[in-house]
XYZ file of C-alpha atoms in Angstrom:
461
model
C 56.115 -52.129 269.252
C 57.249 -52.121 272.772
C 55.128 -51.440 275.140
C 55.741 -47.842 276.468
C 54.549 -46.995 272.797
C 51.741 -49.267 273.379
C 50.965 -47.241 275.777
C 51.419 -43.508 274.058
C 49.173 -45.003 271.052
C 46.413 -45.361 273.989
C 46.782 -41.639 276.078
C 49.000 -43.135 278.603
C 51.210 -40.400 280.498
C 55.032 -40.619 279.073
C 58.511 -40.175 281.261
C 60.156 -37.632 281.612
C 57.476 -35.049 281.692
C 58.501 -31.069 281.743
C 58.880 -29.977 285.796
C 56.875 -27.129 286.748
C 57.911 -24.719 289.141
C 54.926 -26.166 291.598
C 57.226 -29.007 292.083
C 59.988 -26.910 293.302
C 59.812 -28.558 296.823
C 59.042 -32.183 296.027
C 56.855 -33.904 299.061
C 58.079 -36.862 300.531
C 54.986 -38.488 299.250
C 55.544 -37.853 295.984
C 56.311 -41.463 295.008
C 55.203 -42.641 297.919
C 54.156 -46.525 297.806
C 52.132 -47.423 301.096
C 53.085 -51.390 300.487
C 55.894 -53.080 298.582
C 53.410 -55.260 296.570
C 49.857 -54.106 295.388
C 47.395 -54.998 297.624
C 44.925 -58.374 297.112
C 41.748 -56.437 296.836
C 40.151 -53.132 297.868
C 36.800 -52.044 298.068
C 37.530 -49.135 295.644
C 39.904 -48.299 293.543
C 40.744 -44.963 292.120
C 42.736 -44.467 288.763
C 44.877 -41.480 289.106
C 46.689 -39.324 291.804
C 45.894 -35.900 291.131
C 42.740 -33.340 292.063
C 39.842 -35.789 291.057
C 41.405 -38.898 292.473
C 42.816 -37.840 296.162
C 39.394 -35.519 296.621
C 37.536 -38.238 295.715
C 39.514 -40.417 298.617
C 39.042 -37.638 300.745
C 35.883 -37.459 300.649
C 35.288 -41.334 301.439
C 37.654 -41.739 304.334
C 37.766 -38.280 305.973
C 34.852 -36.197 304.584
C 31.098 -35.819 304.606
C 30.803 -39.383 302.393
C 32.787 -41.207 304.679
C 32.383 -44.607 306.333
C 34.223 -46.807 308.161
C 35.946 -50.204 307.223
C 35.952 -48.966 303.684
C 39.674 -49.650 301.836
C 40.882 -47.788 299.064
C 43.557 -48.310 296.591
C 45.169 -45.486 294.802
C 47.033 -46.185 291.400
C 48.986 -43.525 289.931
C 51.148 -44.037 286.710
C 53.477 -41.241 287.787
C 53.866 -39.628 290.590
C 51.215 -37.939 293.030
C 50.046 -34.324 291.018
C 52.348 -35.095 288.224
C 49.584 -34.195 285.934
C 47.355 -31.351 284.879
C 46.904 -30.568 288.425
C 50.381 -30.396 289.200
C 50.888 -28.288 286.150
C 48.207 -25.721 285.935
C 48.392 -21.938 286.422
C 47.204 -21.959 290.221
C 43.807 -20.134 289.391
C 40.511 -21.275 291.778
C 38.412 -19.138 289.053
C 34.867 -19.940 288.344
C 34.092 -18.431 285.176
C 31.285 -16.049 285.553
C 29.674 -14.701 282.538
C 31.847 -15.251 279.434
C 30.905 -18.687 278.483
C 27.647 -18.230 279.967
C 25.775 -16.990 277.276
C 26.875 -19.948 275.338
C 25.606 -22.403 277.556
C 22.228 -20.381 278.318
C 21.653 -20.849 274.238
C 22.436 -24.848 274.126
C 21.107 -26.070 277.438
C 18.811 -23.865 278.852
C 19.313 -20.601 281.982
C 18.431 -23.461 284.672
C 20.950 -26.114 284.073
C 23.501 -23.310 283.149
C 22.962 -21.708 286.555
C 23.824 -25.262 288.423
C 26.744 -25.012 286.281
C 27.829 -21.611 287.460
C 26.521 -21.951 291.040
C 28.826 -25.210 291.134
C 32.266 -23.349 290.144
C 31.362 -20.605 292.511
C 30.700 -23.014 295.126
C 34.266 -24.531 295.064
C 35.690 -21.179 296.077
C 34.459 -21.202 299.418
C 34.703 -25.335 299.609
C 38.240 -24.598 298.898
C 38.668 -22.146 301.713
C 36.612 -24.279 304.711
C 38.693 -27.166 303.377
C 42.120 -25.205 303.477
C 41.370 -24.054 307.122
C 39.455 -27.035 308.154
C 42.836 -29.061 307.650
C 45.179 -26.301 308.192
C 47.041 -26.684 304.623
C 49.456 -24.083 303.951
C 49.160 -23.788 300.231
C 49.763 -20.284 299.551
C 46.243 -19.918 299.439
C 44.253 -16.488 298.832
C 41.058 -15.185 298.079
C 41.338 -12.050 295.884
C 39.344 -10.976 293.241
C 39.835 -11.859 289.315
C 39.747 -9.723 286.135
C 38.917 -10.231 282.620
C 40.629 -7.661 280.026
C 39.561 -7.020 276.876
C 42.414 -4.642 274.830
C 40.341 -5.594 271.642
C 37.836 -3.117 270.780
C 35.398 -4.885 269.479
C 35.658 -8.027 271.869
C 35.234 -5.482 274.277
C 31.701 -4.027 273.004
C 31.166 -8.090 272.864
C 32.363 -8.242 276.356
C 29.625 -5.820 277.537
C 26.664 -7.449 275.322
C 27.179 -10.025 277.307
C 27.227 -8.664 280.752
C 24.270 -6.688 280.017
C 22.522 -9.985 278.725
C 23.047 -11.704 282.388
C 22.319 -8.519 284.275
C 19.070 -8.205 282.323
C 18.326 -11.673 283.599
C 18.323 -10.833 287.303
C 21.208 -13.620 288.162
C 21.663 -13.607 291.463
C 25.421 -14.105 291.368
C 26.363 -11.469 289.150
C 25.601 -9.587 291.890
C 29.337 -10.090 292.351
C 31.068 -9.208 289.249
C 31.937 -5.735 288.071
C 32.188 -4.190 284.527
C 33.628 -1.420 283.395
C 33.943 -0.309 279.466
C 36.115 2.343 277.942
C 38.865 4.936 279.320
C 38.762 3.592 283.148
C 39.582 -0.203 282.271
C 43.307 0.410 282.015
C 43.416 2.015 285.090
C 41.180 -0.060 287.007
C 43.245 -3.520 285.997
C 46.277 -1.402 285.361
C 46.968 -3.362 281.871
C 47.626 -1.581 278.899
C 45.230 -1.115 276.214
C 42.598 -2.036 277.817
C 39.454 -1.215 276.133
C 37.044 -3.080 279.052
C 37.429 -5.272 282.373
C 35.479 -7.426 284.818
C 36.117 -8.850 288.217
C 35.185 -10.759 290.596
C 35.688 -13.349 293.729
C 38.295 -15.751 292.919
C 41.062 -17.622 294.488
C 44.645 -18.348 293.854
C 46.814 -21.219 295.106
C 50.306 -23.667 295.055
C 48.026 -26.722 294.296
C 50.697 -29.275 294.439
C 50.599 -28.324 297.976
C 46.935 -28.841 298.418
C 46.689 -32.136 297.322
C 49.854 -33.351 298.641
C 48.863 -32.465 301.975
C 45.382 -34.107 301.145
C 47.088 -36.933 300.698
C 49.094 -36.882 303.802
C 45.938 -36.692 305.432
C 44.152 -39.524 303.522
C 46.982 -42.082 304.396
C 46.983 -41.071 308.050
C 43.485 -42.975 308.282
C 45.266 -46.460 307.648
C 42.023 -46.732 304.859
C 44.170 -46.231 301.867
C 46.837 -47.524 299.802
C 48.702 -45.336 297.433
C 51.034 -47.025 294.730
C 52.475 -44.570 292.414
C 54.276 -45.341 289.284
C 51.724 -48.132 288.629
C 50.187 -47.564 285.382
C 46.896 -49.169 284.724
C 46.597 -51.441 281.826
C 43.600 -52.447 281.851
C 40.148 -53.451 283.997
C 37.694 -56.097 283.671
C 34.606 -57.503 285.114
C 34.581 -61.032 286.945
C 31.557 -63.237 287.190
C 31.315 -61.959 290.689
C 30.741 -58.270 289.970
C 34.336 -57.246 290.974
C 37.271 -55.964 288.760
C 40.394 -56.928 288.689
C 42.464 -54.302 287.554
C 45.984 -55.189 285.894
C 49.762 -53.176 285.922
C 52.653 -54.051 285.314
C 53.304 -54.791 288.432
C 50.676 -57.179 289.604
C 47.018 -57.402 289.977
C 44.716 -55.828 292.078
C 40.781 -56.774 292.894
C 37.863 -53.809 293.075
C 34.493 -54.024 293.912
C 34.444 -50.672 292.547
C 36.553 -48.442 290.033
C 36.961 -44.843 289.977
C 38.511 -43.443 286.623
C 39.888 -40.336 287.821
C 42.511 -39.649 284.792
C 41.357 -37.017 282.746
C 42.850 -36.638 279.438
C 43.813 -39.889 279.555
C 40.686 -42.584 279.936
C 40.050 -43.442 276.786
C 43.406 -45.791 277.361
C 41.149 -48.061 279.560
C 37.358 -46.695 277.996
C 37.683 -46.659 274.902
C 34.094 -45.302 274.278
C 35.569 -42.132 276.102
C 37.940 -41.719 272.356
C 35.900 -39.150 270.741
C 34.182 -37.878 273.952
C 37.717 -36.485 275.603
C 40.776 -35.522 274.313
C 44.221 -34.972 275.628
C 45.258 -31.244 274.474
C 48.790 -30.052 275.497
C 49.260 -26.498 276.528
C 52.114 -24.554 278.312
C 52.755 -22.324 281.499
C 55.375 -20.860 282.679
C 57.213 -18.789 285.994
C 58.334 -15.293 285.911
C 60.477 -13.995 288.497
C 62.467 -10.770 289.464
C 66.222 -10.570 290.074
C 66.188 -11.134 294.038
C 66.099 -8.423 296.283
C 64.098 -6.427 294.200
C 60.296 -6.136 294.481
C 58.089 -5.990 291.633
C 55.060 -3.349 291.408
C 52.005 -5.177 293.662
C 49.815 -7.155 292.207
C 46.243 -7.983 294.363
C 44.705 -9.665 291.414
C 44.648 -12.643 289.395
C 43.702 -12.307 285.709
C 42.655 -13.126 282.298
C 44.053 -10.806 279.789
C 42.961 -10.733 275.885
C 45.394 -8.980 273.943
C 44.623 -7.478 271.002
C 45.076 -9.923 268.858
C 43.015 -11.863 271.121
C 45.674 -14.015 272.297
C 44.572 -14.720 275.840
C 46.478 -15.687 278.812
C 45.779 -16.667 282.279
C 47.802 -15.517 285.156
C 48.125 -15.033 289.042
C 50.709 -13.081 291.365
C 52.246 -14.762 294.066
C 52.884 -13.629 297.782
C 57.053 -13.391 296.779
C 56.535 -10.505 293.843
C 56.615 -13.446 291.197
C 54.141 -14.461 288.428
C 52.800 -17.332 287.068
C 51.090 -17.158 283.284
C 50.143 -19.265 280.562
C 48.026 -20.164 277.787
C 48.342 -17.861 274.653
C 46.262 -21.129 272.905
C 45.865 -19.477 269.638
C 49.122 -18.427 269.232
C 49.751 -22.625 268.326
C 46.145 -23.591 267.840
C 46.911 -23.641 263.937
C 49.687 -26.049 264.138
C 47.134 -29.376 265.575
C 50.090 -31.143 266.245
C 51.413 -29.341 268.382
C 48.834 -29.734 271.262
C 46.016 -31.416 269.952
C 45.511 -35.560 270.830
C 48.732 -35.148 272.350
C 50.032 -36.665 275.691
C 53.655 -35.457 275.045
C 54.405 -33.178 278.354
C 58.391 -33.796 277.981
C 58.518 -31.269 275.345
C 57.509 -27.272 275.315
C 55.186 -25.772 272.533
C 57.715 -24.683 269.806
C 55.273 -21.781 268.695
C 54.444 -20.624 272.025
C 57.840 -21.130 274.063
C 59.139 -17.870 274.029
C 55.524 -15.822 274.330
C 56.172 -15.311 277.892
C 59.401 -13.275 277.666
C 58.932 -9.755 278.891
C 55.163 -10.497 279.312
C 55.042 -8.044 282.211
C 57.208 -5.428 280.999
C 54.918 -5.274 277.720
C 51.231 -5.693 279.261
C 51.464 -4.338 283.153
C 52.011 -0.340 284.114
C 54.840 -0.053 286.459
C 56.673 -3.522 285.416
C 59.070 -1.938 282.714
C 61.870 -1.121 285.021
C 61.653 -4.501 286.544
C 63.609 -6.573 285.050
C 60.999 -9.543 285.781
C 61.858 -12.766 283.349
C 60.785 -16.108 282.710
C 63.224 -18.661 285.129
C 60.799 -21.804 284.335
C 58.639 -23.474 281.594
C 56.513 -26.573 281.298
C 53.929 -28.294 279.853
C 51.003 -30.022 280.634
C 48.174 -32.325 279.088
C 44.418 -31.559 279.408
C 40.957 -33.256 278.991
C 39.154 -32.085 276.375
C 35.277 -33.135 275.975
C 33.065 -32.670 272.827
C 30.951 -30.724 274.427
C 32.718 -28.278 277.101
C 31.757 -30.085 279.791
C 32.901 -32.646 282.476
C 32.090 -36.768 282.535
C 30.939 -37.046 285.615
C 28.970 -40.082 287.753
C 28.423 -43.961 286.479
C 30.225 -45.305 283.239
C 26.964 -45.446 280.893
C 26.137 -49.073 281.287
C 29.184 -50.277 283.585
C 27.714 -50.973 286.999
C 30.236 -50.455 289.495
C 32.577 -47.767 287.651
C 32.704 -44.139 287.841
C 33.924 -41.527 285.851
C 35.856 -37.678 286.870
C 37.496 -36.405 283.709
C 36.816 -34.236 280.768
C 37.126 -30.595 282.637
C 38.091 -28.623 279.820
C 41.590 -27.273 281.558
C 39.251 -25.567 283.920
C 39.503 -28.316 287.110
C 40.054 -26.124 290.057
C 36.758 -25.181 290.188
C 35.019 -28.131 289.014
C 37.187 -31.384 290.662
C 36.764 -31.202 294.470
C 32.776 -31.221 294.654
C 32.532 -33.220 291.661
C 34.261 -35.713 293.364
C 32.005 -35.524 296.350
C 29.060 -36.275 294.182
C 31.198 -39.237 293.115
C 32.216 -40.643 296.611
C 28.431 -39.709 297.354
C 27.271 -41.986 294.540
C 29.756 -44.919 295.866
C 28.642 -44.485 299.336
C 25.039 -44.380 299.859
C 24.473 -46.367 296.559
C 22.233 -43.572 295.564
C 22.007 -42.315 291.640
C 23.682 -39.188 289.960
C 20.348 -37.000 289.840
C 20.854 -37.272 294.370
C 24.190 -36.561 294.112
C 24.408 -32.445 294.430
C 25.991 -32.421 290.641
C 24.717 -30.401 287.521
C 23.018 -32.347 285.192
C 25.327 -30.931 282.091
C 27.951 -33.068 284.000
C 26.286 -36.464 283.588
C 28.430 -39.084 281.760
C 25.765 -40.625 279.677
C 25.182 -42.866 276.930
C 23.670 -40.390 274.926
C 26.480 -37.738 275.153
C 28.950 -40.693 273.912
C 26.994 -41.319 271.277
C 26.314 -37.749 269.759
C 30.637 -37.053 270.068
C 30.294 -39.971 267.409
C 27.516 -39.085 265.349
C 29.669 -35.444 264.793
C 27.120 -32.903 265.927
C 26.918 -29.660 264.716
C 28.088 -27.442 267.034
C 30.437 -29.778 268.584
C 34.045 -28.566 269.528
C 37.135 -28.717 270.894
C 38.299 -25.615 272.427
C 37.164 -23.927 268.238
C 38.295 -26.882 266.214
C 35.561 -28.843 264.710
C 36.285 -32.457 264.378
């Protein structure tokens, strides 16, 4: 076995991955190594060059967890936001009552509310961030809407919303429901039978954390090394790590595992807890010189069949959408345990074609069609919620992964709590982070043990 499939038999990222439209315009720091040879030793050491990993940086050498003298080494297997984060649909969506009910039954309404609270949070963190350091990332603040075109979701839909309004939630202050003949006008999608919205955010966010990592390097404090898989990490007699690539050694007092879907090649008790789905996205444009019927939203639509897609309108007319999860979710191996993004989604290739003519009033005439489509892998955990804070039992490492293809509004503050944790030495229950989001022993342990109720996006393993 060589050792690239080594590597795929472990959840390592592959070559050759799909290229989303977000990396159009690639950054000059895309592979962007700060030295010619890896660095001796760092105080840190963070595991992956996307959302988790260069927020987590930013936070310790520019942000409100920063202190001086502190060096960082960044180790990326690919390139800066080659993964998820470079490949998601651009959404900064907390999600605001539909899984909420869910979480209210298994955990409890006060550690569901930190939950919530937290995703709402990162809108606005987003915003002082994107103006604080004057990133132009396409970045808006707009309002998001659910659709139901399924009857009977629909009436589901609305149980729901009157459950958390009954509950006098503070925050649904903010979200607005309406059921029957007004919903298609309102979102202006056809069909549909009910729709809710509220404040969310859109973005390009291979331009966010590219600039953030402009930013980072500026400080002299860290040392980025892409295309440097990690192999492995282990503890010296000392305390340290040294953490080994193919290209050389490095030395940590600390580790950050900031890779998502793919830890459990380097923690293996991570195997059952998070697992690398695959799922698709694509770009839909109009012939140029043309402009498409405005869109002020972003959305989630649920067609009839229930197939549900995610999707946001950018400044130029043009669309990006994705998901349509159940159209493949029969066929496990086509996205499930898979870290294959160099290939589409046979089933679910071609679901984008004509989206908008079919689903949005005003778009038949347009002529709007799919120009690009990619893939990209997610984490997964057994429970529906991130690993987040110390590696149960591993003094000295730290854990961001697990969110469930729902990062954008999860990633930046939970990587604060990290750099908080790694800064003032303090423990996760200090650290400003939801409780549900605690890596723990215990949660590792039940993944194995096969709880009822546990699951993966519906399938029970």
């Amino acid at each position: 076995m060589s050792l690239e499939d080594s590597f795929n038999t472990t959840r390592q990222p592959v070559e050759n991955a799909t290229v989303p439209f977000w990396h159009r315009d690639i950054h000059e720091l895309h592979d962007h190594r700060t030295t010619e040879e890896l660095p001796v030793s760092s105080d840190v050491v963070i595991i992956g060059a996307g959302y988790a990993g260069i927020s987590t940086a930013y936070h310790l050498v520019k942000g409100e967890a920063s202190y001086n003298n502190l060096s960082i080494t960044i180790l990326e297997s690919r390139a800066v936001c080659s993964g998820a984060t470079g490949r998601n649909g651009g959404h900064l969506r907390p999600d605001m009552y539909t899984p909420m009910t869910r979480v209210i039954d298994r955990a409890g309404i006060e550690n569901a509310l930190e939950v919530i609270e937290f995703e709402i949070a990162h809108v606005q963190a987003i915003k002082s961030l994107v103006e604080k350091e004057n990133i132009d990332c396409d970045f808006t603040l707009t309002r998001s809407i659910d659709v139901w075109c399924n009857e009977e979701a629909a009436q589901k839909a609305k149980e729901r919303y009157d459950t958390l309004i009954s509950r006098d939630l503070d925050y649904m202050k903010d979200v607005f429901f309406v059921l029957g003949k007004d919903a298609e006008g309102i979102s202006g999608v056809k069909g549909a039978k009910a729709c809710a919205s509220f404040t969310a955010g859109t973005l390009w966010p291979y331009k966010l954390i590219l600039h953030l990592t402009a930013a980072i390097l500026e400080t002299g404090r860290v040392n980025l090394q892409t295309h440097t898989p990690v192999t492995s990490v282990s503890r010296q007699s000392s305390g340290s790590f040294v953490v080994t690539t193919p290209r050389g050694t490095t030395v940590a007092r600390k580790v950050v595992y900031a890779n998502n879907a793919y830890i459990s090649a380097l923690l293996p008790q991570y195997r059952e807890a998070i697992i690398p789905c695959k799922g698709l996205c694509t770009h839909i444009s109009v012939p140029e010189g043309t402009r498409p019927p405005l869109l002020n939203n972003s959305y989630i639509v649920r067609e009839e069949d229930n197939v549900v897609s995610y999707l946001i309108p950018r400044a130029d007319g043009s669309i990006v959408v994705g998901g349509a999860n159940s159209v493949y979710h029969p066929v496990l191996s086509s996205w499930y345990d898979s870290v294959d993004d160099s290939s589409l989604i046979e089933e679910v290739k071609d679901h984008y074609n004509g989206y908008m003519q079919k689903f949005f009033h005003g778009w038949e005439d347009s002529a709007a069609q799919v120009d690009k489509v990619w893939t990209g892998i997610m984490g997964y955990s057994w429970d529906s919620q991130p690993h987040v804070g110390d590696v149960p039992g591993e003094e000295g490492q730290y854990v961001l992964a697990g969110f469930n293809g729902h990062g954008m509004p999860l990633a930046f503050l939970s990587a604060l709590g990290v750099a908080r944790m790694i800064h003032r030495g303090i423990e996760f229950e200090d650290a400003g982070l939801p409780v549900l989001f605690q890596s723990t022993k215990e949660r590792l342990e039940k993944v194995r043990n096969g709880p009822a109720g546990g699951d993966i996006i519906g399938v029970k393993r």
